[in-house]
PDB file of C-alpha atoms in Angstrom:
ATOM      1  CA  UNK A 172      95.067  94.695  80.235  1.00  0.00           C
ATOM      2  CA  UNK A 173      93.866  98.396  80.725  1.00  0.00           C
ATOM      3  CA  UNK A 174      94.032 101.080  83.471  1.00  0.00           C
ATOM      4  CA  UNK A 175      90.534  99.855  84.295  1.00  0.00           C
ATOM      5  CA  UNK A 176      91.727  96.430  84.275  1.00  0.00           C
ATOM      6  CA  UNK A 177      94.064  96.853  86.846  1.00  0.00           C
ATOM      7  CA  UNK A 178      92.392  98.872  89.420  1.00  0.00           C
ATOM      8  CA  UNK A 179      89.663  96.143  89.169  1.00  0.00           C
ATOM      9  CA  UNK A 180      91.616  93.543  89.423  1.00  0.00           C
ATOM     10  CA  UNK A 181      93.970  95.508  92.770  1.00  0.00           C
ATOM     11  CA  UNK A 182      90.681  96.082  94.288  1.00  0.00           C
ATOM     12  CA  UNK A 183      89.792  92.560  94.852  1.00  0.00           C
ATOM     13  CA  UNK A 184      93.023  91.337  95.581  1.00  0.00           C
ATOM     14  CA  UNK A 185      93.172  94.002  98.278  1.00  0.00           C
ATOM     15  CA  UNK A 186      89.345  92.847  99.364  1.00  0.00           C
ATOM     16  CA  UNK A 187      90.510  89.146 100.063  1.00  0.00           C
ATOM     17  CA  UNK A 188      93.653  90.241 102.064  1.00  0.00           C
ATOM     18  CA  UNK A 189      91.153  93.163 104.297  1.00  0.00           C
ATOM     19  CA  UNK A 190      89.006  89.942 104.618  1.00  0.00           C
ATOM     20  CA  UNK A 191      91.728  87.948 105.848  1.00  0.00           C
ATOM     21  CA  UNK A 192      93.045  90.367 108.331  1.00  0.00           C
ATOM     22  CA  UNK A 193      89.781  90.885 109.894  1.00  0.00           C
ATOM     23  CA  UNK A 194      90.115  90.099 113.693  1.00  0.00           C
ATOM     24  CA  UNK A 195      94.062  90.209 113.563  1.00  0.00           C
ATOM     25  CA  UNK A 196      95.641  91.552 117.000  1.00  0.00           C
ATOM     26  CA  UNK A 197      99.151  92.317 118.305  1.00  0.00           C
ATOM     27  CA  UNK A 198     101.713  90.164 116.790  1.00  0.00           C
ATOM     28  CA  UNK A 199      99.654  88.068 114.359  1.00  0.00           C
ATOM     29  CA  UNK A 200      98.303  91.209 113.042  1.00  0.00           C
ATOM     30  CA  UNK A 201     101.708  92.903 112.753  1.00  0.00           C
ATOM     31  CA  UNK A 202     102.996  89.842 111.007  1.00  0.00           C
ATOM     32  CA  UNK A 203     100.498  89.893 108.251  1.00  0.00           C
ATOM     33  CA  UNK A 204     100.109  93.815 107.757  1.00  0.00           C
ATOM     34  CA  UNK A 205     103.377  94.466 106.438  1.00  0.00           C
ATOM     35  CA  UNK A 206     103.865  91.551 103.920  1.00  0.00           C
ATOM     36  CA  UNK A 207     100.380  91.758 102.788  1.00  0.00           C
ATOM     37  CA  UNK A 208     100.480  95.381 101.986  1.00  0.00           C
ATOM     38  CA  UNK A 209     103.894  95.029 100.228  1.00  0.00           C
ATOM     39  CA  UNK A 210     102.643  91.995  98.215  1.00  0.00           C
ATOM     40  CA  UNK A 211      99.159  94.125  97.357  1.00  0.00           C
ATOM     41  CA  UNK A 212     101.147  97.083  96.131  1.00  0.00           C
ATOM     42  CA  UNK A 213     104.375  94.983  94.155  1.00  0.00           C
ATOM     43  CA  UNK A 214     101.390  93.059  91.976  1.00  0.00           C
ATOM     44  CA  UNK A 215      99.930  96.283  90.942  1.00  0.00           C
ATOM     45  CA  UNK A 216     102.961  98.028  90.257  1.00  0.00           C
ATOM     46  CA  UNK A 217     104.148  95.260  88.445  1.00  0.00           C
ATOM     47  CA  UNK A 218     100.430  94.800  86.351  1.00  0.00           C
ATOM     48  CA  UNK A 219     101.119  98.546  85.494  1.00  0.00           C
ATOM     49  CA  UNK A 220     104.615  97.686  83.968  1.00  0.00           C
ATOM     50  CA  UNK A 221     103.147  94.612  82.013  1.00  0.00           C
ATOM     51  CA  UNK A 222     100.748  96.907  80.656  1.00  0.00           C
ATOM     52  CA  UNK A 223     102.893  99.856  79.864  1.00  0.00           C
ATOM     53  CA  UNK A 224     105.477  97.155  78.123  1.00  0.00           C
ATOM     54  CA  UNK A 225     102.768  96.377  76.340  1.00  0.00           C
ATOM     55  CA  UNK A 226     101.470  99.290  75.192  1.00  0.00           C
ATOM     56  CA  UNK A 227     105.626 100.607  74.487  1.00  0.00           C
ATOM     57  CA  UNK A 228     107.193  97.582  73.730  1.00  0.00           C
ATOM     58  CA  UNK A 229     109.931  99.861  72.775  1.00  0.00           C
ATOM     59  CA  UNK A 230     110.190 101.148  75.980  1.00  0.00           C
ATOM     60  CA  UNK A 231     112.795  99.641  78.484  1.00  0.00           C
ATOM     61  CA  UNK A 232     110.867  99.403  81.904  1.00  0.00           C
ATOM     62  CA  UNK A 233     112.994  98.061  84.946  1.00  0.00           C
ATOM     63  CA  UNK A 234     111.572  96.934  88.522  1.00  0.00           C
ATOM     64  CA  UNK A 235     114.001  96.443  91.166  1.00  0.00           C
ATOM     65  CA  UNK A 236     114.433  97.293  95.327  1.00  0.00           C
ATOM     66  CA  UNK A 237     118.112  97.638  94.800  1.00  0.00           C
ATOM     67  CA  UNK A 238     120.229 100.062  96.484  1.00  0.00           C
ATOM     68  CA  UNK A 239     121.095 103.432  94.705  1.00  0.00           C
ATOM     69  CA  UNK A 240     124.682 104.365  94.690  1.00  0.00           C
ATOM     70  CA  UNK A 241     125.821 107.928  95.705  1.00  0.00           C
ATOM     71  CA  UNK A 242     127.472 110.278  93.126  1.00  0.00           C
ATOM     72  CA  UNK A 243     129.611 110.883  95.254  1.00  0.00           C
ATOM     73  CA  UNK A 244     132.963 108.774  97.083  1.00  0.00           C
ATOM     74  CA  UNK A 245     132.505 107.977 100.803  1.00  0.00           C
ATOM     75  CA  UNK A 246     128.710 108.673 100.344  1.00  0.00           C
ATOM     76  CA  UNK A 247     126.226 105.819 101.524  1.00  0.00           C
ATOM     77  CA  UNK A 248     123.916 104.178  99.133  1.00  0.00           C
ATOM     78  CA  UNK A 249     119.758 105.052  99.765  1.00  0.00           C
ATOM     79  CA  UNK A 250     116.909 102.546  98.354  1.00  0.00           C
ATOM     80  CA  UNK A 251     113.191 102.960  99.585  1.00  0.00           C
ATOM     81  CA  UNK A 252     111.281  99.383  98.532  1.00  0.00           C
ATOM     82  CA  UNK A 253     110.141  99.369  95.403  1.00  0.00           C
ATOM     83  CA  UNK A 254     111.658 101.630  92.331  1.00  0.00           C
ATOM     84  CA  UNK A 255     111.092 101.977  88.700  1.00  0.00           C
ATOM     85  CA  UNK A 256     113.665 102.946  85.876  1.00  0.00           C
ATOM     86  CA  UNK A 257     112.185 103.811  82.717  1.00  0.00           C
ATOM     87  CA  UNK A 258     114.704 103.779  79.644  1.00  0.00           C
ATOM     88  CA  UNK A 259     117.800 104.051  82.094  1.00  0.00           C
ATOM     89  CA  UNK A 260     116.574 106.306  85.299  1.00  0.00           C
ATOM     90  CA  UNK A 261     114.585 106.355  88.326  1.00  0.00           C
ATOM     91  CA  UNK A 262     111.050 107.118  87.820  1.00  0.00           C
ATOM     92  CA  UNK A 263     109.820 106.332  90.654  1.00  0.00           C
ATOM     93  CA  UNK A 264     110.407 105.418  94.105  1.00  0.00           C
ATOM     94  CA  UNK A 265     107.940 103.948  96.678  1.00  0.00           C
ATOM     95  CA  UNK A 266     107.977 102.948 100.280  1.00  0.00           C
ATOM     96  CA  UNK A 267     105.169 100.949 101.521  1.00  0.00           C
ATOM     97  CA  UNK A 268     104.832 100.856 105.431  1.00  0.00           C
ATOM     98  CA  UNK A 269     101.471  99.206 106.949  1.00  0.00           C
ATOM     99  CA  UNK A 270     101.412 101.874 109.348  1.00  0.00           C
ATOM    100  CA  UNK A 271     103.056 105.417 109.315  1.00  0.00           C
ATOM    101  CA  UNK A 272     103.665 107.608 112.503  1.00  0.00           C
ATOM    102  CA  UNK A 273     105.668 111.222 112.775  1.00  0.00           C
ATOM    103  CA  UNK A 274     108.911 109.823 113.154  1.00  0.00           C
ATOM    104  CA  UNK A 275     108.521 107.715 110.171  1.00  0.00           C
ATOM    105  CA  UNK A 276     107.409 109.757 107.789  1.00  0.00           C
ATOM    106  CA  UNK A 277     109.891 112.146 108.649  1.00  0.00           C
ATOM    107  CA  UNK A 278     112.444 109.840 108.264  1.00  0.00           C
ATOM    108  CA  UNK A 279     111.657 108.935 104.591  1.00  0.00           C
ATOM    109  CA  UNK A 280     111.623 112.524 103.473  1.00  0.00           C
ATOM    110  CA  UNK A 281     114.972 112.675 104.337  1.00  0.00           C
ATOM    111  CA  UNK A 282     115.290 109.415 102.264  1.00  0.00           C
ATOM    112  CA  UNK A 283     114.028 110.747 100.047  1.00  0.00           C
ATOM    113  CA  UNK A 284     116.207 114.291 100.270  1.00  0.00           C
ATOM    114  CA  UNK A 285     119.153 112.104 100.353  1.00  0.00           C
ATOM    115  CA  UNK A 286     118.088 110.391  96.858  1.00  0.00           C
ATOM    116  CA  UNK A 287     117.514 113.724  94.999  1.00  0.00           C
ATOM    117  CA  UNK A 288     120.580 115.045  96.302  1.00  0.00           C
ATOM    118  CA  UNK A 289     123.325 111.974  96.027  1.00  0.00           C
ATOM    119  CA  UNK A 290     122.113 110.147  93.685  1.00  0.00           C
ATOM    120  CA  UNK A 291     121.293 112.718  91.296  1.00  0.00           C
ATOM    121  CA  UNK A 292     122.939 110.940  88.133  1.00  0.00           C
ATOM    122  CA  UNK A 293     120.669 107.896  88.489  1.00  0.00           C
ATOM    123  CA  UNK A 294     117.228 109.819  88.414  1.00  0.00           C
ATOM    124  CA  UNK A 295     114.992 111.031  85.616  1.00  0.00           C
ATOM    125  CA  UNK A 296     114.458 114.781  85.950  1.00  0.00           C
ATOM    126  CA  UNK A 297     110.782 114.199  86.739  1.00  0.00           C
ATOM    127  CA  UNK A 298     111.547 111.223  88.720  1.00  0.00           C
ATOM    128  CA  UNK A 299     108.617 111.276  91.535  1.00  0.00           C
ATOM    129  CA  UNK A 300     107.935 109.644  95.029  1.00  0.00           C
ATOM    130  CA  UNK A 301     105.214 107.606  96.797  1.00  0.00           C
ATOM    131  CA  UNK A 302     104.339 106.469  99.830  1.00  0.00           C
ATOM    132  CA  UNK A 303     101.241 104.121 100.916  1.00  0.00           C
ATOM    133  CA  UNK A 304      99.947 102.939 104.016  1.00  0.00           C
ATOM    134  CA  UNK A 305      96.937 101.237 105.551  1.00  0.00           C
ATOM    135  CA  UNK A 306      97.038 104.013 108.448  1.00  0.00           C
ATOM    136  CA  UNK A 307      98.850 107.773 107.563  1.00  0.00           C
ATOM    137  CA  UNK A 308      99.098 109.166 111.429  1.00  0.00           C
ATOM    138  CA  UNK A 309     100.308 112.440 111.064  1.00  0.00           C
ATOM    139  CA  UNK A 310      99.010 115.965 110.802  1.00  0.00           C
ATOM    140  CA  UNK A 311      99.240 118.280 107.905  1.00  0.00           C
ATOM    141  CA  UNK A 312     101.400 120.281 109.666  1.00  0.00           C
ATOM    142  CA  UNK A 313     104.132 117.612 109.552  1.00  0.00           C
ATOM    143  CA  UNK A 314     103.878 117.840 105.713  1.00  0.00           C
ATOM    144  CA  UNK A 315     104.345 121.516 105.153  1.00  0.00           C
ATOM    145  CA  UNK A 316     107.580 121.473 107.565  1.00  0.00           C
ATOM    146  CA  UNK A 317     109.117 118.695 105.620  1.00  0.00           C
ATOM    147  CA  UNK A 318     108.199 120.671 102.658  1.00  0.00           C
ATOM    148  CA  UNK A 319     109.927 123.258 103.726  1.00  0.00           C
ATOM    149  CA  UNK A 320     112.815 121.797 105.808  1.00  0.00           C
ATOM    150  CA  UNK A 321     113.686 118.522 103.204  1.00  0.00           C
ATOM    151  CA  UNK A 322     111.789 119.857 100.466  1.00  0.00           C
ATOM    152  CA  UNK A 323     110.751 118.166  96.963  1.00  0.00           C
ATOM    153  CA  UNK A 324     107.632 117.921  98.371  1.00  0.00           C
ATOM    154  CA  UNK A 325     106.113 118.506  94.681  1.00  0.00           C
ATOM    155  CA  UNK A 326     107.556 115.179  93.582  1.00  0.00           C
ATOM    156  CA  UNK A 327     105.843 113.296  96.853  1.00  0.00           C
ATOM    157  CA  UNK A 328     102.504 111.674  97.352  1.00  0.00           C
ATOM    158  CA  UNK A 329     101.365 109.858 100.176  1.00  0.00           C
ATOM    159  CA  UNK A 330      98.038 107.377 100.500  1.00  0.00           C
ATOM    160  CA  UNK A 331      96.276 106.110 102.907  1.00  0.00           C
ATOM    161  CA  UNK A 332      94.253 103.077 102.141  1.00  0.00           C
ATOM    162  CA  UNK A 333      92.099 103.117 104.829  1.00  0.00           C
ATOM    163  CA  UNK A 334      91.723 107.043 105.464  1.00  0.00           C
ATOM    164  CA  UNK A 335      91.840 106.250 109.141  1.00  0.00           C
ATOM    165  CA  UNK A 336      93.931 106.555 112.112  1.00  0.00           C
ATOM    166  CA  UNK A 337      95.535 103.026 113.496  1.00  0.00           C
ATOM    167  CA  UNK A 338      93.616 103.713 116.737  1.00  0.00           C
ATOM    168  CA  UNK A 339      90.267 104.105 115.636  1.00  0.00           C
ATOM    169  CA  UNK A 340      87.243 103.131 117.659  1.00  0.00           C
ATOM    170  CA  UNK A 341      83.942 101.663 116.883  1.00  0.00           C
ATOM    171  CA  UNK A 342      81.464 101.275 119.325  1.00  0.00           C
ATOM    172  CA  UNK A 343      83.771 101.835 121.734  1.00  0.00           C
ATOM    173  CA  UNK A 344      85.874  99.153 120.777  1.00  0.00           C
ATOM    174  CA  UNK A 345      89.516  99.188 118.468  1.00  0.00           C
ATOM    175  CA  UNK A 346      89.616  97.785 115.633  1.00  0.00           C
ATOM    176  CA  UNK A 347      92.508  97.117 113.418  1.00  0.00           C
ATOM    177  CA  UNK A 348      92.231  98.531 110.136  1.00  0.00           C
ATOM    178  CA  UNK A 349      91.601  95.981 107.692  1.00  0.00           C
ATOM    179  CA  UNK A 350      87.975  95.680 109.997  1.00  0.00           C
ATOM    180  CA  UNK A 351      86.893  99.362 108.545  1.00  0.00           C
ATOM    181  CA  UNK A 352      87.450  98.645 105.018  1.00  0.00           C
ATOM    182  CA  UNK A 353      89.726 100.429 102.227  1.00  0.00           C
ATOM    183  CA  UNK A 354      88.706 103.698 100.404  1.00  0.00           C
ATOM    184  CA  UNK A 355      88.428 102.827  96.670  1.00  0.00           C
ATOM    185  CA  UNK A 356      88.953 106.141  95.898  1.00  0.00           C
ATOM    186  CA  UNK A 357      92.063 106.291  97.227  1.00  0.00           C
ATOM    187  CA  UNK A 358      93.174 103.099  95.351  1.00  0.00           C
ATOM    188  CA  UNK A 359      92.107 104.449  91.748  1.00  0.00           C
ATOM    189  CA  UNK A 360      94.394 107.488  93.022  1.00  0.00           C
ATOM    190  CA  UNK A 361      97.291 105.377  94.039  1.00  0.00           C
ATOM    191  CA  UNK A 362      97.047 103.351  90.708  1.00  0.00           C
ATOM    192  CA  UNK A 363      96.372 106.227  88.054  1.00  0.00           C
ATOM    193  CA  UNK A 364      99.215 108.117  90.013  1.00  0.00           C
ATOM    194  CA  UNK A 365     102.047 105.191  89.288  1.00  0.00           C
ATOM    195  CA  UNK A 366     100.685 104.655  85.466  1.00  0.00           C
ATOM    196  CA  UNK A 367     100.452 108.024  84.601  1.00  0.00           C
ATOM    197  CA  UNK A 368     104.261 108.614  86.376  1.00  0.00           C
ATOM    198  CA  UNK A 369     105.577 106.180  83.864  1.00  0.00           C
ATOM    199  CA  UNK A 370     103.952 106.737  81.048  1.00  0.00           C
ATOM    200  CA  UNK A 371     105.335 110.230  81.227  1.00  0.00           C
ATOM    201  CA  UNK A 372     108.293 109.310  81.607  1.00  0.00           C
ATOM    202  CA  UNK A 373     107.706 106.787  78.469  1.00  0.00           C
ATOM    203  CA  UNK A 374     106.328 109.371  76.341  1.00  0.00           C
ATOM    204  CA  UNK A 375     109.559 111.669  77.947  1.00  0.00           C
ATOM    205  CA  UNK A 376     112.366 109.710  77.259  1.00  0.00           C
ATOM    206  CA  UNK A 377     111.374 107.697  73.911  1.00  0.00           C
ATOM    207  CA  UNK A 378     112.625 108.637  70.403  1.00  0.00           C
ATOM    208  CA  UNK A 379     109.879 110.418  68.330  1.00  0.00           C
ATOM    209  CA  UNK A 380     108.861 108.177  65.240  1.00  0.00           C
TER     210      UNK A 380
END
């Protein structure tokens, strides 16, 4: 399997699930959304480790949602929902959320604050975030303040697979957002951002021959 392999096989896994979810409302819709979107995004992380184990067999390439201890006694531990060790650290740390408001996205900056500053010891150096979404409603404004009040904004990308607000119209009617379709842009960005991450970290971390 390839790079191009996987984004072409993500992008019609995620077409059968939009196709699904087309004409979803209220709770049936809020019942599929977030298990779909976490089983999209776990198969193509975990293609891009099958890959990368194949292409470094040497390299030791973990996938787990487990809880990170703190350095530090009488801390709590932190986890978002999917993370990666490559050769014995944290690469990288995603949380997947159907749809993300203010209040939730600032909450998982300080996540992720909490992770760079507790659990220091279990990170790689250039250990770096995600977050993706089917709906991203918040401003840019939001961004730079986190940047500035949680910071390691450098280290944090966020996606939006549909590029829309969760309140959209058409026609003058809502629709939810699997009925708008997903920008395939944004998934090739999603995908090549996780592979390169680790192979970084791969290339990083591994013993020179």
């Amino acid at each position: 399997m390839t790079l191009e392999n996987i984004i072409k096989e993500s992008k019609e896994l995620l077409t059968e699930q939009f196709e699904k979810g087309v004409g979803l409302r209220g709770t049936p819709l809020k019942r599929f959304s977030g298990p779909t979107l976490e089983n999209w995004s776990e198969n193509t992380i975990k293609s891009i480790i099958k890959d990368l184990r194949e292409k470094y067999p040497d390299a030791d390439i973990e996938w787990s949602k487990d809880y990170l201890p703190s350095d530090f006694e009488g801390l709590g531990d932190e986890r978002l929902d999917q993370h990666v060790k490559v050769n014995g650290k944290y690469a990288y740390l995603q949380e997947d959320r159907a749809w993300v408001d203010k209040p939730f996205y600032t909450l998982k900056r300080a996540v992720v604050r909490n992770i760079m500053q507790s659990c220091e010891s279990l990170l790689s150096p250039n250990v770096k975030f995600g977050l993706i979404g089917y709906s991203l409603d918040f401003k840019e404004d939001l961004v730079n303040t986190c940047n500035k009040t949680q910071g390691y904004g450098d280290r944090f990308e966020r996606f939006s697979l549909t590029g829309r607000r969760r309140g959209m119209k058409v026609n003058g009617k809502k629709v939810n957002w699997y009925e708008t379709g997903f920008v395939a842009e944004t998934v090739v960005k999603y995908i090549t951002y996780v592979y390169n991450t680790l192979e970084a970290e791969i290339l990083a971390t591994s013993n020179p021959t």
